[in-house]
Amino acid sequence: MTTETLHQPTTLRHTPVEDAVGIVTGAFLASFGLFLLKSGGIATGGTAGLGLLIEQATGWPLAAVFVVVNVPFVLLAITRRGWSFTVRSAAGIGLVSLFSLLHPAMMSLVQLTLVYATIAGNLATGIGILIIFRHGASLGGFNVIALISQDRWGWRAGYVQMALDGVVILLSLLVLPIGAALLSAAGAVVLNMVLAMNHRPGRYSVS
């Protein structure tokens, strides 16, 4: 055995239990971050923010809009990332929905400043998404495009998602005051920098 062989990194894959716990943990943190953002009146990126904008523009129910918006991304995930990734992502999305009902029932936010809601909400959401990425899943929508772009062209997922979220934030100018929209843009940078700096191509092997 050569010295070069001895120094080659060993790929350690997550066990199914680790994946399950990781996806639950990531979904909890992501949903808590979204709860803080919603409580502070800050816009969100991704298909959640896009669905909210469509709801406000058309009056269609958000639940239906969110499903329709995500259908193309689900099909893309099946064809480009496989069934395992798609099923795990569906579980993550479902858990975020469930936890989103839990947070307001378990706590009451009497006072929350916009700046704190922006920073804390996006940090929690970014860390939650990062954990989910590292367990072979996503939260659907733009996450799928970001991961495919990283796999295929080596573009960092955080930067890809930041660009896509930027489009949603720009659209939020149609329904939000300029101050809240600017904070939303700053928050999108915080969230996606968490992903860009911690989920680089080749740095981490998922199961």
mmCIF file of C-alpha atoms in Angstrom:
data_model
loop_
_atom_site.group_PDB
_atom_site.id
_atom_site.type_symbol
_atom_site.label_atom_id
_atom_site.label_comp_id
_atom_site.label_asym_id
_atom_site.label_seq_id
_atom_site.Cartn_x
_atom_site.Cartn_y
_atom_site.Cartn_z
ATOM 1 C CA MET A 1 0.000 0.000 0.000
ATOM 2 C CA THR A 2 1.483 3.336 -1.054
ATOM 3 C CA THR A 3 1.580 6.550 0.954
ATOM 4 C CA GLU A 4 -0.796 8.109 -1.603
ATOM 5 C CA THR A 5 -3.337 5.364 -0.992
ATOM 6 C CA LEU A 6 -3.103 5.811 2.770
ATOM 7 C CA HIS A 7 -3.953 9.499 2.450
ATOM 8 C CA GLN A 8 -6.943 9.072 0.169
ATOM 9 C CA PRO A 9 -10.142 10.248 1.914
ATOM 10 C CA THR A 10 -12.707 7.615 2.848
ATOM 11 C CA THR A 11 -16.320 8.341 1.933
ATOM 12 C CA LEU A 12 -18.531 7.731 4.976
ATOM 13 C CA ARG A 13 -22.191 7.494 4.071
ATOM 14 C CA HIS A 14 -25.027 8.306 6.434
ATOM 15 C CA THR A 15 -27.123 5.473 7.803
ATOM 16 C CA PRO A 16 -30.898 5.512 7.151
ATOM 17 C CA VAL A 17 -31.466 6.517 10.792
ATOM 18 C CA GLU A 18 -29.014 9.409 10.467
ATOM 19 C CA ASP A 19 -30.736 10.535 7.270
ATOM 20 C CA ALA A 20 -34.157 10.427 8.932
ATOM 21 C CA VAL A 21 -33.003 12.365 12.000
ATOM 22 C CA GLY A 22 -31.133 14.847 9.804
ATOM 23 C CA ILE A 23 -34.151 15.566 7.599
ATOM 24 C CA VAL A 24 -36.421 16.008 10.646
ATOM 25 C CA THR A 25 -33.881 18.338 12.274
ATOM 26 C CA GLY A 26 -33.351 20.342 9.097
ATOM 27 C CA ALA A 27 -37.094 20.669 8.482
ATOM 28 C CA PHE A 28 -37.638 21.863 12.057
ATOM 29 C CA LEU A 29 -34.957 24.557 11.792
ATOM 30 C CA ALA A 30 -36.081 25.671 8.323
ATOM 31 C CA SER A 31 -39.725 25.928 9.390
ATOM 32 C CA PHE A 32 -38.751 27.849 12.540
ATOM 33 C CA GLY A 33 -36.790 30.311 10.422
ATOM 34 C CA LEU A 34 -39.766 30.775 8.097
ATOM 35 C CA PHE A 35 -41.979 31.321 11.151
ATOM 36 C CA LEU A 36 -39.703 34.161 12.305
ATOM 37 C CA LEU A 37 -39.688 35.712 8.836
ATOM 38 C CA LYS A 38 -43.454 35.522 8.497
ATOM 39 C CA SER A 39 -43.930 36.966 11.988
ATOM 40 C CA GLY A 40 -41.690 39.903 11.086
ATOM 41 C CA GLY A 41 -43.452 40.552 7.778
ATOM 42 C CA ILE A 42 -40.331 39.749 5.762
ATOM 43 C CA ALA A 43 -40.569 38.233 2.286
ATOM 44 C CA THR A 44 -39.164 34.802 1.604
ATOM 45 C CA GLY A 45 -37.496 33.448 -1.507
ATOM 46 C CA GLY A 46 -38.028 30.164 -3.268
ATOM 47 C CA THR A 47 -41.343 28.693 -4.306
ATOM 48 C CA ALA A 48 -42.873 29.583 -0.928
ATOM 49 C CA GLY A 49 -42.320 33.273 -1.585
ATOM 50 C CA LEU A 50 -43.389 32.879 -5.214
ATOM 51 C CA GLY A 51 -46.586 31.129 -4.148
ATOM 52 C CA LEU A 52 -47.367 33.913 -1.701
ATOM 53 C CA LEU A 53 -46.935 36.542 -4.409
ATOM 54 C CA ILE A 54 -49.216 34.614 -6.797
ATOM 55 C CA GLU A 55 -51.821 34.248 -4.034
ATOM 56 C CA GLN A 56 -51.786 37.975 -3.372
ATOM 57 C CA ALA A 57 -52.022 38.777 -7.078
ATOM 58 C CA THR A 58 -54.756 36.283 -8.007
ATOM 59 C CA GLY A 59 -56.582 35.416 -4.792
ATOM 60 C CA TRP A 60 -56.034 31.698 -5.382
ATOM 61 C CA PRO A 61 -55.475 29.656 -2.194
ATOM 62 C CA LEU A 62 -51.799 29.403 -1.260
ATOM 63 C CA ALA A 63 -51.963 25.638 -0.656
ATOM 64 C CA ALA A 64 -53.098 24.995 -4.240
ATOM 65 C CA VAL A 65 -50.651 27.508 -5.724
ATOM 66 C CA PHE A 66 -47.732 25.994 -3.812
ATOM 67 C CA VAL A 67 -48.528 22.502 -5.125
ATOM 68 C CA VAL A 68 -48.877 23.675 -8.736
ATOM 69 C CA VAL A 69 -45.671 25.731 -8.586
ATOM 70 C CA ASN A 70 -43.707 22.754 -7.251
ATOM 71 C CA VAL A 71 -44.948 20.161 -9.772
ATOM 72 C CA PRO A 72 -42.287 20.992 -12.429
ATOM 73 C CA PHE A 73 -39.539 20.861 -9.795
ATOM 74 C CA VAL A 74 -40.754 17.475 -8.538
ATOM 75 C CA LEU A 75 -40.679 16.087 -12.085
ATOM 76 C CA LEU A 76 -37.221 17.588 -12.565
ATOM 77 C CA ALA A 77 -36.033 15.987 -9.326
ATOM 78 C CA ILE A 78 -37.282 12.556 -10.405
ATOM 79 C CA THR A 79 -35.555 12.702 -13.798
ATOM 80 C CA ARG A 80 -32.289 14.352 -12.727
ATOM 81 C CA ARG A 81 -31.764 13.296 -9.087
ATOM 82 C CA GLY A 82 -33.657 10.002 -8.798
ATOM 83 C CA TRP A 83 -36.465 8.622 -6.698
ATOM 84 C CA SER A 84 -34.507 8.450 -3.440
ATOM 85 C CA PHE A 85 -33.778 12.179 -3.537
ATOM 86 C CA THR A 86 -37.366 12.977 -4.552
ATOM 87 C CA VAL A 87 -38.946 10.882 -1.785
ATOM 88 C CA ARG A 88 -36.648 12.373 0.858
ATOM 89 C CA SER A 89 -37.408 15.855 -0.423
ATOM 90 C CA ALA A 90 -41.144 15.184 -0.287
ATOM 91 C CA ALA A 91 -40.723 14.066 3.329
ATOM 92 C CA GLY A 92 -38.807 17.263 4.111
ATOM 93 C CA ILE A 93 -41.484 19.443 2.513
ATOM 94 C CA GLY A 94 -44.222 17.642 4.429
ATOM 95 C CA LEU A 95 -42.369 18.031 7.714
ATOM 96 C CA VAL A 96 -41.850 21.753 7.131
ATOM 97 C CA SER A 97 -45.602 22.096 6.594
ATOM 98 C CA LEU A 98 -46.364 20.214 9.813
ATOM 99 C CA PHE A 99 -43.826 22.140 11.878
ATOM 100 C CA SER A 100 -45.182 25.396 10.448
ATOM 101 C CA LEU A 101 -48.460 24.593 12.201
ATOM 102 C CA LEU A 102 -46.629 23.675 15.419
ATOM 103 C CA HIS A 103 -44.591 26.853 15.982
ATOM 104 C CA PRO A 104 -47.468 29.372 16.278
ATOM 105 C CA ALA A 105 -49.353 26.938 18.520
ATOM 106 C CA MET A 106 -46.382 26.541 20.876
ATOM 107 C CA MET A 107 -45.233 30.170 21.169
ATOM 108 C CA SER A 108 -46.473 33.717 20.951
ATOM 109 C CA LEU A 109 -44.097 36.385 19.675
ATOM 110 C CA VAL A 110 -45.071 39.577 21.501
ATOM 111 C CA GLN A 111 -42.395 41.770 19.938
ATOM 112 C CA LEU A 112 -39.998 41.013 17.116
ATOM 113 C CA THR A 113 -37.855 43.636 15.408
ATOM 114 C CA LEU A 114 -37.571 43.453 11.622
ATOM 115 C CA VAL A 115 -33.765 43.273 11.638
ATOM 116 C CA TYR A 116 -33.698 40.426 14.181
ATOM 117 C CA ALA A 117 -36.431 38.551 12.316
ATOM 118 C CA THR A 118 -34.460 38.927 9.086
ATOM 119 C CA ILE A 119 -31.114 37.731 10.470
ATOM 120 C CA ALA A 120 -32.339 34.983 12.817
ATOM 121 C CA GLY A 121 -34.995 33.730 10.399
ATOM 122 C CA ASN A 122 -32.645 33.425 7.454
ATOM 123 C CA LEU A 123 -29.830 31.885 9.510
ATOM 124 C CA ALA A 124 -32.175 29.221 10.909
ATOM 125 C CA THR A 125 -33.676 28.530 7.490
ATOM 126 C CA GLY A 126 -30.249 28.369 5.834
ATOM 127 C CA ILE A 127 -28.849 25.967 8.421
ATOM 128 C CA GLY A 128 -31.968 23.808 8.138
ATOM 129 C CA ILE A 129 -31.681 23.619 4.346
ATOM 130 C CA LEU A 130 -27.945 22.882 4.656
ATOM 131 C CA ILE A 131 -28.645 19.906 6.928
ATOM 132 C CA ILE A 132 -31.285 18.617 4.522
ATOM 133 C CA PHE A 133 -28.892 18.992 1.562
ATOM 134 C CA ARG A 134 -26.303 16.924 3.394
ATOM 135 C CA HIS A 135 -28.752 14.096 3.876
ATOM 136 C CA GLY A 136 -29.542 13.711 0.186
ATOM 137 C CA ALA A 137 -32.719 15.803 0.034
ATOM 138 C CA SER A 138 -34.035 19.307 -0.542
ATOM 139 C CA LEU A 139 -37.085 21.416 0.228
ATOM 140 C CA GLY A 140 -38.158 21.326 -3.405
ATOM 141 C CA GLY A 141 -38.480 24.287 -5.719
ATOM 142 C CA PHE A 142 -35.316 26.294 -6.276
ATOM 143 C CA ASN A 143 -33.352 23.884 -4.061
ATOM 144 C CA VAL A 144 -33.625 21.300 -6.848
ATOM 145 C CA ILE A 145 -32.277 23.656 -9.514
ATOM 146 C CA ALA A 146 -29.468 24.788 -7.205
ATOM 147 C CA LEU A 147 -28.338 21.228 -6.469
ATOM 148 C CA ILE A 148 -28.552 20.135 -10.116
ATOM 149 C CA SER A 149 -26.503 23.174 -11.150
ATOM 150 C CA GLN A 150 -23.901 22.322 -8.519
ATOM 151 C CA ASP A 151 -23.717 18.687 -9.604
ATOM 152 C CA ARG A 152 -23.606 19.380 -13.332
ATOM 153 C CA TRP A 153 -21.560 22.576 -13.659
ATOM 154 C CA GLY A 154 -19.920 22.955 -10.244
ATOM 155 C CA TRP A 155 -21.793 26.154 -9.437
ATOM 156 C CA ARG A 156 -22.235 26.587 -5.702
ATOM 157 C CA ALA A 157 -25.820 25.836 -4.694
ATOM 158 C CA GLY A 158 -25.996 28.899 -2.453
ATOM 159 C CA TYR A 159 -25.094 31.291 -5.263
ATOM 160 C CA VAL A 160 -27.562 29.705 -7.691
ATOM 161 C CA GLN A 161 -30.362 29.876 -5.160
ATOM 162 C CA MET A 162 -29.403 33.448 -4.237
ATOM 163 C CA ALA A 163 -29.888 34.507 -7.870
ATOM 164 C CA LEU A 164 -33.275 32.777 -8.093
ATOM 165 C CA ASP A 165 -34.399 34.159 -4.726
ATOM 166 C CA GLY A 166 -33.351 37.614 -5.917
ATOM 167 C CA VAL A 167 -35.976 37.438 -8.655
ATOM 168 C CA VAL A 168 -38.673 36.642 -6.079
ATOM 169 C CA ILE A 169 -37.492 39.451 -3.807
ATOM 170 C CA LEU A 170 -37.668 41.903 -6.718
ATOM 171 C CA LEU A 171 -41.241 40.784 -7.366
ATOM 172 C CA SER A 172 -42.034 41.389 -3.681
ATOM 173 C CA LEU A 173 -41.602 45.120 -4.356
ATOM 174 C CA LEU A 174 -45.073 44.914 -5.874
ATOM 175 C CA VAL A 175 -46.653 44.079 -2.501
ATOM 176 C CA LEU A 176 -44.172 45.158 0.227
ATOM 177 C CA PRO A 177 -42.945 48.555 1.446
ATOM 178 C CA ILE A 178 -39.485 49.387 0.137
ATOM 179 C CA GLY A 179 -37.886 49.013 3.600
ATOM 180 C CA ALA A 180 -39.232 45.502 4.108
ATOM 181 C CA ALA A 181 -38.227 44.546 0.571
ATOM 182 C CA LEU A 182 -34.650 45.747 1.145
ATOM 183 C CA LEU A 183 -34.443 43.779 4.404
ATOM 184 C CA SER A 184 -35.791 40.750 2.552
ATOM 185 C CA ALA A 185 -33.026 41.107 -0.024
ATOM 186 C CA ALA A 186 -30.375 41.325 2.717
ATOM 187 C CA GLY A 187 -31.872 38.266 4.377
ATOM 188 C CA ALA A 188 -31.716 36.289 1.131
ATOM 189 C CA VAL A 189 -27.994 37.033 0.982
ATOM 190 C CA VAL A 190 -27.529 35.782 4.575
ATOM 191 C CA LEU A 191 -29.426 32.542 3.909
ATOM 192 C CA ASN A 192 -27.652 31.717 0.678
ATOM 193 C CA MET A 193 -24.199 32.611 1.994
ATOM 194 C CA VAL A 194 -24.770 29.912 4.626
ATOM 195 C CA LEU A 195 -25.285 27.445 1.777
ATOM 196 C CA ALA A 196 -22.522 28.795 -0.458
ATOM 197 C CA MET A 197 -19.845 28.685 2.255
ATOM 198 C CA ASN A 198 -20.822 25.321 3.709
ATOM 199 C CA HIS A 199 -22.057 23.224 0.791
ATOM 200 C CA ARG A 200 -19.320 23.291 -1.832
ATOM 201 C CA PRO A 201 -18.875 20.773 -4.642
ATOM 202 C CA GLY A 202 -16.679 17.873 -3.563
ATOM 203 C CA ARG A 203 -16.508 18.952 0.064
ATOM 204 C CA TYR A 204 -19.194 16.650 1.366
ATOM 205 C CA SER A 205 -20.534 13.310 0.144
ATOM 206 C CA VAL A 206 -24.189 12.601 0.870
ATOM 207 C CA SER A 207 -25.710 9.169 1.137
#
